[in-house]
Tab-separated table of C-alpha atoms and ligand atoms in Angstrom:
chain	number	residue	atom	x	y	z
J	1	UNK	CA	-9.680	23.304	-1.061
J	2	UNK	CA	-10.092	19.600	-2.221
J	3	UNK	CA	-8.954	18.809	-5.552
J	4	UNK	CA	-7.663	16.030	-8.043
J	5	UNK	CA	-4.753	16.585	-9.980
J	6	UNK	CA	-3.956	14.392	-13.113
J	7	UNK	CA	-0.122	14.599	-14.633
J	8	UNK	CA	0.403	14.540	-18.069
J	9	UNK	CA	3.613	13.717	-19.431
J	10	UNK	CA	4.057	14.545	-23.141
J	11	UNK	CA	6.187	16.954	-25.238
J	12	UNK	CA	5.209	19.206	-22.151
J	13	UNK	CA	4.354	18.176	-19.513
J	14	UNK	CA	1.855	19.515	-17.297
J	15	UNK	CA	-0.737	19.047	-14.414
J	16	UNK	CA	-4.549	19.163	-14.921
J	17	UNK	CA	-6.161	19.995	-11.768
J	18	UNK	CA	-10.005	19.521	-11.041
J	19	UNK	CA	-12.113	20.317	-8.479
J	20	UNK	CA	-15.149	22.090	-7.455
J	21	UNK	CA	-14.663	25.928	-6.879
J	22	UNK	CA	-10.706	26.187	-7.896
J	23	UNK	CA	-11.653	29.281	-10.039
J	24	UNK	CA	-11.654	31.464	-6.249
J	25	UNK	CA	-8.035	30.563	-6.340
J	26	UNK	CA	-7.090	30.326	-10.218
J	27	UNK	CA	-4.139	32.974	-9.701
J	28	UNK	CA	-2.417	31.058	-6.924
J	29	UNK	CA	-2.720	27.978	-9.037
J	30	UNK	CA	-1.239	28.781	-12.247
J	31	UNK	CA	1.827	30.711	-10.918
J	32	UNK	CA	3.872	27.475	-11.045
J	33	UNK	CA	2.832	26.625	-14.466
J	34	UNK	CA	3.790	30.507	-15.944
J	35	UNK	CA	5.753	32.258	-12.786
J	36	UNK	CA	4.789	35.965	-12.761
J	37	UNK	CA	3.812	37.102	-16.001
J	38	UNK	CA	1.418	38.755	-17.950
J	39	UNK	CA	-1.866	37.259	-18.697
J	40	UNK	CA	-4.321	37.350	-21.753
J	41	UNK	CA	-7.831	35.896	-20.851
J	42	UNK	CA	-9.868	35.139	-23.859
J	43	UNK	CA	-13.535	33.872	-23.243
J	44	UNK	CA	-16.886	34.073	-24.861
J	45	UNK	CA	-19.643	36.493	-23.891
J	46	UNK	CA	-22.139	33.417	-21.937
J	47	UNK	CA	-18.995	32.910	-20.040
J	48	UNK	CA	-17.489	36.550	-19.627
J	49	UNK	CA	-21.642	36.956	-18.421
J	50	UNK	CA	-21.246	35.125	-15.681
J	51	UNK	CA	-17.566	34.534	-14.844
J	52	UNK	CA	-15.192	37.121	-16.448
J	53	UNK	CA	-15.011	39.477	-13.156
J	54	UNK	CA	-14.065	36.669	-11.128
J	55	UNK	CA	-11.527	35.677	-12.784
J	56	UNK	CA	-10.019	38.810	-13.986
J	57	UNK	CA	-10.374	40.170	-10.047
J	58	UNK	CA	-8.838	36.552	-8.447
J	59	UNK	CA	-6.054	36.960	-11.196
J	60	UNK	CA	-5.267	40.620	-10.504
J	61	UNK	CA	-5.827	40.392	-6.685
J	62	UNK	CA	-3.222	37.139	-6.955
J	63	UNK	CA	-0.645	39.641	-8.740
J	64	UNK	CA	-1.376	39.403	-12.564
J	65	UNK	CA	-1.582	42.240	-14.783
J	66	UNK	CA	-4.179	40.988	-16.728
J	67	UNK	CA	-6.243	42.087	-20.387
J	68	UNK	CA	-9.206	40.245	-21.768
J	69	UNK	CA	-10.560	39.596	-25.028
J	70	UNK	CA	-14.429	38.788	-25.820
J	71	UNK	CA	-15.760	36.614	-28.795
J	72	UNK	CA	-19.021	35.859	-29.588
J	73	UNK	CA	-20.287	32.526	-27.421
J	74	UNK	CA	-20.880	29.482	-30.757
J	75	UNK	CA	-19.075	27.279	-32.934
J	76	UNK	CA	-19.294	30.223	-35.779
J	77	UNK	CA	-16.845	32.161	-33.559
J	78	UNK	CA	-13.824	29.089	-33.972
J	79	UNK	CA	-13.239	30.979	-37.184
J	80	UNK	CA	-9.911	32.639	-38.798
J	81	UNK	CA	-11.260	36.696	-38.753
J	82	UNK	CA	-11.632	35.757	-34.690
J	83	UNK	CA	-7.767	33.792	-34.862
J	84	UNK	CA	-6.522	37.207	-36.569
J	85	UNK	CA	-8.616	39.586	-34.338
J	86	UNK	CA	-6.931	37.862	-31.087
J	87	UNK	CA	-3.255	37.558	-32.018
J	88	UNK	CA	-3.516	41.289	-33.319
J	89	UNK	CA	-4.872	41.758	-30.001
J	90	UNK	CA	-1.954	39.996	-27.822
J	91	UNK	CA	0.414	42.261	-30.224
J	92	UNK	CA	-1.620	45.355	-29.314
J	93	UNK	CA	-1.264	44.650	-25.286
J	94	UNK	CA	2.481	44.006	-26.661
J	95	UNK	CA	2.113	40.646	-24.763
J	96	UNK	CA	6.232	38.948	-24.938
J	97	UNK	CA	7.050	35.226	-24.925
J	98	UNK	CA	7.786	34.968	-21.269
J	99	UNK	CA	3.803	36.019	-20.867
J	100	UNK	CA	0.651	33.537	-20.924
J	101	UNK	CA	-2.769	33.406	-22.516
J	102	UNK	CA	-5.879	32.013	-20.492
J	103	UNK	CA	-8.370	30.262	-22.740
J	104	UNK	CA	-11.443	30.583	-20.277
J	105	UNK	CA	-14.633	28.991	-21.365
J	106	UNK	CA	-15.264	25.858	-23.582
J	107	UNK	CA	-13.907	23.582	-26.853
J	108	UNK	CA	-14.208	26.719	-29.191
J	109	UNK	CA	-12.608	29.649	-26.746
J	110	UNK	CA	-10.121	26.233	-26.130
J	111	UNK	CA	-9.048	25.610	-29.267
J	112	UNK	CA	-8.523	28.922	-30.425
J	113	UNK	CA	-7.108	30.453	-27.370
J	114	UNK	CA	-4.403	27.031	-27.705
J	115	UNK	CA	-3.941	27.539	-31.737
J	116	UNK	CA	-3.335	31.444	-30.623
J	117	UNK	CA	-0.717	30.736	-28.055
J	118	UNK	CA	1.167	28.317	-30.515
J	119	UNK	CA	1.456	30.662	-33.369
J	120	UNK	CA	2.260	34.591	-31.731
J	121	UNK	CA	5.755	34.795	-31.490
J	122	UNK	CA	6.000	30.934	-32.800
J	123	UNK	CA	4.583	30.099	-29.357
J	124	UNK	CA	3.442	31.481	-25.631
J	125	UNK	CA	2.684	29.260	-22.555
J	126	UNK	CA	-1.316	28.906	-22.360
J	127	UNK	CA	-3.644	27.528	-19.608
J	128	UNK	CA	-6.913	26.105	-20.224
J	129	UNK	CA	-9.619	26.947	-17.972
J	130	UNK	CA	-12.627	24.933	-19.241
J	131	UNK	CA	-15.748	25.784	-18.230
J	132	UNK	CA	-18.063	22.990	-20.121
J	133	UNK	CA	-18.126	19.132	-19.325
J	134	UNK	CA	-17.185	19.003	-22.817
J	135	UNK	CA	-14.136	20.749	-22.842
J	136	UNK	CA	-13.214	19.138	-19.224
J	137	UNK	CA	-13.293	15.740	-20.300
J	138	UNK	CA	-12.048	16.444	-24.114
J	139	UNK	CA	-10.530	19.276	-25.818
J	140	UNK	CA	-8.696	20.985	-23.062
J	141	UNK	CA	-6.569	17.901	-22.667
J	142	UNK	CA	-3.916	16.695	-25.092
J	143	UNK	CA	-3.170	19.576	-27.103
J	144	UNK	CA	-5.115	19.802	-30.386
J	145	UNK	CA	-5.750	23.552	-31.368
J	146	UNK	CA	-7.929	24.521	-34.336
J	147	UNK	CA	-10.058	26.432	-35.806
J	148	UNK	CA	-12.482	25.602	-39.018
J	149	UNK	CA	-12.461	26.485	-42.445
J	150	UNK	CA	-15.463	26.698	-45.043
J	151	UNK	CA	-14.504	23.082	-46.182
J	152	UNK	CA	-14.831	21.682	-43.047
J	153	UNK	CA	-13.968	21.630	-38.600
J	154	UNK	CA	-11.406	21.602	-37.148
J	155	UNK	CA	-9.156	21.821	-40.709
J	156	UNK	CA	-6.401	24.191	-39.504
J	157	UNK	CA	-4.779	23.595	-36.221
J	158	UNK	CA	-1.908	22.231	-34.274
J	159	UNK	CA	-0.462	20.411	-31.329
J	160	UNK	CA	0.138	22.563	-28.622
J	161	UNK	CA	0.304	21.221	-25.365
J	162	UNK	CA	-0.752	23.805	-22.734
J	163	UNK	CA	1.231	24.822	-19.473
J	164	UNK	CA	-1.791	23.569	-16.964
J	165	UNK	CA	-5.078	22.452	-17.007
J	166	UNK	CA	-7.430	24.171	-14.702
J	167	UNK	CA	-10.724	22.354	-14.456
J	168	UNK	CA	-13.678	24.220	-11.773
J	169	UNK	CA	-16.506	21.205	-12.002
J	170	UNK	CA	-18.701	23.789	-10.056
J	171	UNK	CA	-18.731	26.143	-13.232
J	172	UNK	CA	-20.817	23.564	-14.751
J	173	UNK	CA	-23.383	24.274	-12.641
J	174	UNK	CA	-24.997	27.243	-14.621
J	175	UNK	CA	-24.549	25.770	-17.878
J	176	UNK	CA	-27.741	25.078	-20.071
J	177	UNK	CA	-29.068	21.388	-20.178
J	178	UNK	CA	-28.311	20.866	-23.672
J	179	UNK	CA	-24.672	22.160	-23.163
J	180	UNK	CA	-24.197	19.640	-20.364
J	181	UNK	CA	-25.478	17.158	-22.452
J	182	UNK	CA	-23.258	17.551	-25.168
J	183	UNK	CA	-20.538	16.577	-22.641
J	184	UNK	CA	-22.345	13.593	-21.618
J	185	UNK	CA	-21.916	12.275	-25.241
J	186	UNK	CA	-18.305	12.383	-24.688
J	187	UNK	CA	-18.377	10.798	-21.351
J	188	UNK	CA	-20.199	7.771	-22.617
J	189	UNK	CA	-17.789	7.846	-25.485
J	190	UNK	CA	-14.761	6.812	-22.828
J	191	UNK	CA	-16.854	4.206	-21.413
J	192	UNK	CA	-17.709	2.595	-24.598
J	193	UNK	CA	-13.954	3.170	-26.282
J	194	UNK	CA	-11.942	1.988	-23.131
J	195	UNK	CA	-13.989	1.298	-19.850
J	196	UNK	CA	-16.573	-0.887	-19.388
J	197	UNK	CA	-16.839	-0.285	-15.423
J	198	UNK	CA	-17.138	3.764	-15.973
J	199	UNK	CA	-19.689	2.750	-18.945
J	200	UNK	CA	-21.818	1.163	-16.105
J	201	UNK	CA	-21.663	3.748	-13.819
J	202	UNK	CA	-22.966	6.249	-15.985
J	203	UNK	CA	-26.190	4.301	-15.788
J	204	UNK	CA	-26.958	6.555	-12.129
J	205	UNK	CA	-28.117	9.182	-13.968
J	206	UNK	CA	-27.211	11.615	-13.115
J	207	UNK	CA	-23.503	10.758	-12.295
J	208	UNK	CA	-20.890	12.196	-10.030
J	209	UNK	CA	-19.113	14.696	-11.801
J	210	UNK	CA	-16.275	15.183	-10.339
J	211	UNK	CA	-15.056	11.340	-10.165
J	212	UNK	CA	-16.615	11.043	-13.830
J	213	UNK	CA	-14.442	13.877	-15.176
J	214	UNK	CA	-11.204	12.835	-13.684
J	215	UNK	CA	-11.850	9.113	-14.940
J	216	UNK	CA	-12.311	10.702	-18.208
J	217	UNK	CA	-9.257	12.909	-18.283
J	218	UNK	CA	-7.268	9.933	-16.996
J	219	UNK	CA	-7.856	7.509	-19.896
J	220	UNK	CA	-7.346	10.634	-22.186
J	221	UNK	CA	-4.143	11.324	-20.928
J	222	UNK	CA	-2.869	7.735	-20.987
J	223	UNK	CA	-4.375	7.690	-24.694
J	224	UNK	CA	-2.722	11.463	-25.296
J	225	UNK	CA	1.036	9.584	-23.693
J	226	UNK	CA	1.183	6.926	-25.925
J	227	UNK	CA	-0.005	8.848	-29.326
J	228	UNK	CA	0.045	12.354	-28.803
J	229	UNK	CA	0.529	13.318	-32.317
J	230	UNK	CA	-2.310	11.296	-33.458
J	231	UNK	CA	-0.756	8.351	-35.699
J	232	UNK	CA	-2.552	5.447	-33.961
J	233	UNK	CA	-4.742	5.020	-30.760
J	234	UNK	CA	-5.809	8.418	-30.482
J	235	UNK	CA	-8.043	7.644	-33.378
J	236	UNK	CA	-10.205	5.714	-30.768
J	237	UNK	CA	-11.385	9.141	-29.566
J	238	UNK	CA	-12.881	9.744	-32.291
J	239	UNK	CA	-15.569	7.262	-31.893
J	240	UNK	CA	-18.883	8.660	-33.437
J	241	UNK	CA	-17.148	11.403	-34.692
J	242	UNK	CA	-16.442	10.913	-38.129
J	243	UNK	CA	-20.441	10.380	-38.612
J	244	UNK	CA	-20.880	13.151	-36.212
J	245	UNK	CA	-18.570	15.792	-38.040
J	246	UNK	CA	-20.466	14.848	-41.006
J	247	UNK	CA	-23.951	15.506	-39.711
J	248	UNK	CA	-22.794	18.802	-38.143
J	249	UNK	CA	-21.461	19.754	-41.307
J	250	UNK	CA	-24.862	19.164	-42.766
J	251	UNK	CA	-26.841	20.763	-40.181
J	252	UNK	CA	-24.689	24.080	-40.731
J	253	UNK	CA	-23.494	23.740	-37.078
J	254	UNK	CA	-27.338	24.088	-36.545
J	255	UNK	CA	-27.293	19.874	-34.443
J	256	UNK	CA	-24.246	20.519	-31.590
J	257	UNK	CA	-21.204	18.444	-31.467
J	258	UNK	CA	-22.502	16.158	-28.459
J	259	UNK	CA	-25.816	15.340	-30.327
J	260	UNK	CA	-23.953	14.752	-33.311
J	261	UNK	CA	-21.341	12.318	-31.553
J	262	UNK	CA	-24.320	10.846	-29.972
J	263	UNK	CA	-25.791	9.691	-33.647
J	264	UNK	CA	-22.653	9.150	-35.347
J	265	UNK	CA	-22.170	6.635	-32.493
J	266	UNK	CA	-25.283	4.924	-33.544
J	267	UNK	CA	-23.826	4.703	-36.837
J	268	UNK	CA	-20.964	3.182	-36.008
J	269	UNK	CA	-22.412	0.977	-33.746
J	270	UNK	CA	-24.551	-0.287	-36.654
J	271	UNK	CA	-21.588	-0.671	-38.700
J	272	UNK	CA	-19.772	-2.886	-36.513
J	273	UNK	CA	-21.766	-5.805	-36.631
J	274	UNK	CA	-22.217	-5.526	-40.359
J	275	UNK	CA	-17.747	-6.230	-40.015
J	276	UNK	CA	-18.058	-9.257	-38.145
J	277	UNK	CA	-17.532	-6.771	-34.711
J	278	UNK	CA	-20.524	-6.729	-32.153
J	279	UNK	CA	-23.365	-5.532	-31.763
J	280	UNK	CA	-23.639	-2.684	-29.001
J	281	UNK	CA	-26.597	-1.145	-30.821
J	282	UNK	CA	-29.736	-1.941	-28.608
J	283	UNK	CA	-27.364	-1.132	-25.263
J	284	UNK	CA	-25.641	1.834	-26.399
J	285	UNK	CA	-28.537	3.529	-28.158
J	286	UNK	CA	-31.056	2.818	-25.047
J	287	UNK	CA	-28.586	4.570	-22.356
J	288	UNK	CA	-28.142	7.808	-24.960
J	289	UNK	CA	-31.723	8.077	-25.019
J	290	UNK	CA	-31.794	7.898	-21.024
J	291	UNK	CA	-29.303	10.854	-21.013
J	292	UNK	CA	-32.210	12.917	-23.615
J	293	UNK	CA	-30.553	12.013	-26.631
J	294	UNK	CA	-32.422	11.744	-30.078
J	295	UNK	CA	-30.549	9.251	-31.764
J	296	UNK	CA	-32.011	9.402	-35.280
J	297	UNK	CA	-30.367	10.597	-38.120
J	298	UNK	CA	-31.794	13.029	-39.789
J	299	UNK	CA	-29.779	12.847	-43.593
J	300	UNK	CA	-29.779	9.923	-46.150
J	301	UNK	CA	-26.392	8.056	-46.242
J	302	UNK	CA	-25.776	9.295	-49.460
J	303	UNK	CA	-25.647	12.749	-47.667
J	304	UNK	CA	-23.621	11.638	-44.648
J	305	UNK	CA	-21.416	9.994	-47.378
J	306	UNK	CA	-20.305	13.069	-49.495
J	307	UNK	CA	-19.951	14.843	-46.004
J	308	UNK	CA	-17.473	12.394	-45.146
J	309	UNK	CA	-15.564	12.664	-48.045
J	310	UNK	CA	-13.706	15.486	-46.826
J	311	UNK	CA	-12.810	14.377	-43.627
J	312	UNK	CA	-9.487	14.658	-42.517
J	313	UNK	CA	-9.329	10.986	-41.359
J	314	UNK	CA	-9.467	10.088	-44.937
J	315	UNK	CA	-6.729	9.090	-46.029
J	316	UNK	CA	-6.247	8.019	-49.885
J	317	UNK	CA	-8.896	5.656	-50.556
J	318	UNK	CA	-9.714	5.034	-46.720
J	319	UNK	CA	-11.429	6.401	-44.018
J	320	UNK	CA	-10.401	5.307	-40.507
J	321	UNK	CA	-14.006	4.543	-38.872
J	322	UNK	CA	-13.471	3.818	-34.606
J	323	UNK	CA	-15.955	0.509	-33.959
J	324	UNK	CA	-17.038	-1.182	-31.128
J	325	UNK	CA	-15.598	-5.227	-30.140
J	326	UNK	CA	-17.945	-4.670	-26.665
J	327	UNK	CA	-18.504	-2.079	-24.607
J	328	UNK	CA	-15.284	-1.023	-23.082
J	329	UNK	CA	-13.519	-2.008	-26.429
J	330	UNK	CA	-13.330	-0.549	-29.483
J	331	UNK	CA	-10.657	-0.904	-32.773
J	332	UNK	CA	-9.440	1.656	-35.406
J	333	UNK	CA	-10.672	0.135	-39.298
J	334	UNK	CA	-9.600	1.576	-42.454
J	335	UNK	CA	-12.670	1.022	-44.625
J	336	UNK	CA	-12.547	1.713	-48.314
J	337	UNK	CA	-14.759	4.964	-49.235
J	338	UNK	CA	-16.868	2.846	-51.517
J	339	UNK	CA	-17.298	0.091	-48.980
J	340	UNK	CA	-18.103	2.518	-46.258
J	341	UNK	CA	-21.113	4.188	-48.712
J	342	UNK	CA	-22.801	0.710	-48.847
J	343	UNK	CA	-22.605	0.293	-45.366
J	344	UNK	CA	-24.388	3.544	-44.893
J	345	UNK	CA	-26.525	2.567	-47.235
J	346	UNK	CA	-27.352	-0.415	-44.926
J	347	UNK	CA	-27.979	1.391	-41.806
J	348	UNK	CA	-29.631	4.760	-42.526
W	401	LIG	N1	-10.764	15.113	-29.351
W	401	LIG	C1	-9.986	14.047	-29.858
W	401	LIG	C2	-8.542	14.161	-29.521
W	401	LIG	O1	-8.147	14.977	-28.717
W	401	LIG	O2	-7.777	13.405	-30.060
């Protein structure tokens, strides 16, 4: 089978392998990440739907003993009662630190499955299977594990690198247009942040995904090897997302984290000019509609202000706000809060 494999080198290090079909031989390629051991899967019910007998049948006929746990498919499910329900569930199945979880399905079964791993027994080996383009090109890379609170995404996590990333493109294939898009948002984030030539190729629409996705995950993990702990450049990843996290907030969850990234990069791109940076605006917003986005923003910047105020990229007085210098180039700015609520102000 023909795949790509990406090596990441940071507190651990680990491969990240992608390719079309890998999940028909997911058991032969995690034994050397976690040797013979046994496995936890934990997935959502969409993916469990379509998926969970393959992979519990490749992983048993490969050797593993092997138990799986369920959780509702949605962002409501990244939530403490599930955090609780799953690491009572490892102790149940009497799971022991020499054994692995599999975090099977996308950002949310990610991101808990990870936060899981790094808290029973103060820490298991984990492998991240994703399963959307989202959590291919994004959060199964680099570590961060979370779940959210009432006040706010994402608020309660850790760094957690995992043992291997496992990356079937061909999964992708049954997932709902709107899912896929949510990913794209995140693709044409990379471009914008850091590559100018993978900004222009995602003007084929639709791109290759396979070369797309490991371009991604490469400038990821050079970002994730230089500031894995989140104290400088990693910031830039989170272009459009302070705006975004804000209008999810507002929308209950109810707009999805890609078409929220894909208006809070609007924002910002409105903002930049406004700082003496460029202005992307006409460019960026025109290829985001190509790709089915609706770019307006559908709450007054007093609204998107307040939201903002308790995101965790504030810090003091300042909120670190990821703007474009051209496409390919963006830069971290601490704005002041009040600053930043005129400049909303200007461009909602
Ligand atoms: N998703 C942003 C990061 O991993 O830093």
């Amino acid at each position: 089978m023909q795949y790509r494999t990406i090596a990441v080198e940071a507190s651990r290090s680990y491969n990240i392998h992608i390719g079309a079909g890998l999940l028909s031989s997911i058991g032969d390629m995690i034994r050397p990440a976690v040797g013979c051991c046994r496995l936890a899967v934990l997935t959502d019910s969409n993916v469990e739907s379509l998926y969970g007998n393959s992979i519990m049948d490749n992983l048993r006929s490969a050797g593993y003993e092997a138990c799986k746990f369920v959780i509702p498919a949605g962002e409501a499910s990244k939530c403490a009662e599930n955090l609780l329900a799953f690491l009572n569930f490892l102790a149940a199945e009497r799971l022991t630190r020499s054994d692995a979880v599999v975090a099977f399905g996308g950002g949310v079964v990610g991101d808990l499955g990870g936060l899981s791993a790094s808290l029973y027994l103060r820490g298991v080996k984990y492998i991240q299977v994703p399963t959307t383009l989202l959590a291919a090109v994004d959060s199964s890379v680099g570590g961060k594990t979370a779940i959210d609170i009432p006040a706010g995404k994402n608020l309660v996590g850790s760094f957690y690198q995992p043992s291997m990333v496992c990356c079937d493109t061909a999964l992708m294939d049954t997932l709902p247009a709107e899912i896929y898009r949510d990913g794209c948002a995140e693709v044409i984030k990379y471009g914008v942040i850091l590559d100018a030539a993978l900004y222009r190729l995602l003007h084929d629409v639709p791109f290759e995904r396979e070369s797309v996705v490991a371009r991604c995950v490469e400038i990821k993990r050079d970002v994730v090897q230089q500031d894995e702990f989140d104290n400088g450049i990693r910031g830039l990843l989170n272009f459009g997302h302070t705006f975004g996290h804000a209008i999810e907030k507002l929308s209950d969850f109810g707009v999805s984290h890609g078409a929220a990234v894909a208006k809070g990069m609007v924002i910002a791109a409105k903002v930049a000019p406004l700082c003496g940076l460029c202005d992307i605006v006409e460019e960026l917003s025109s290829l985001l509609v190509r790709y089915g986005f609706d770019i307006s923003c559908p709450y007054s910047a007093s609204e998107i202000y307040n939201a903002l105020l308790s995101d965790k990229k504030r810090r003091g007085g300042t909120i670190s706000v990821v703007l474009p210098r051209a496409i390919g180039d963006c830069t971290l700015v601490d704005l002041p809060v009040e600053e930043l609520e005129t400049l909303l102000e200007k461009v909602i």
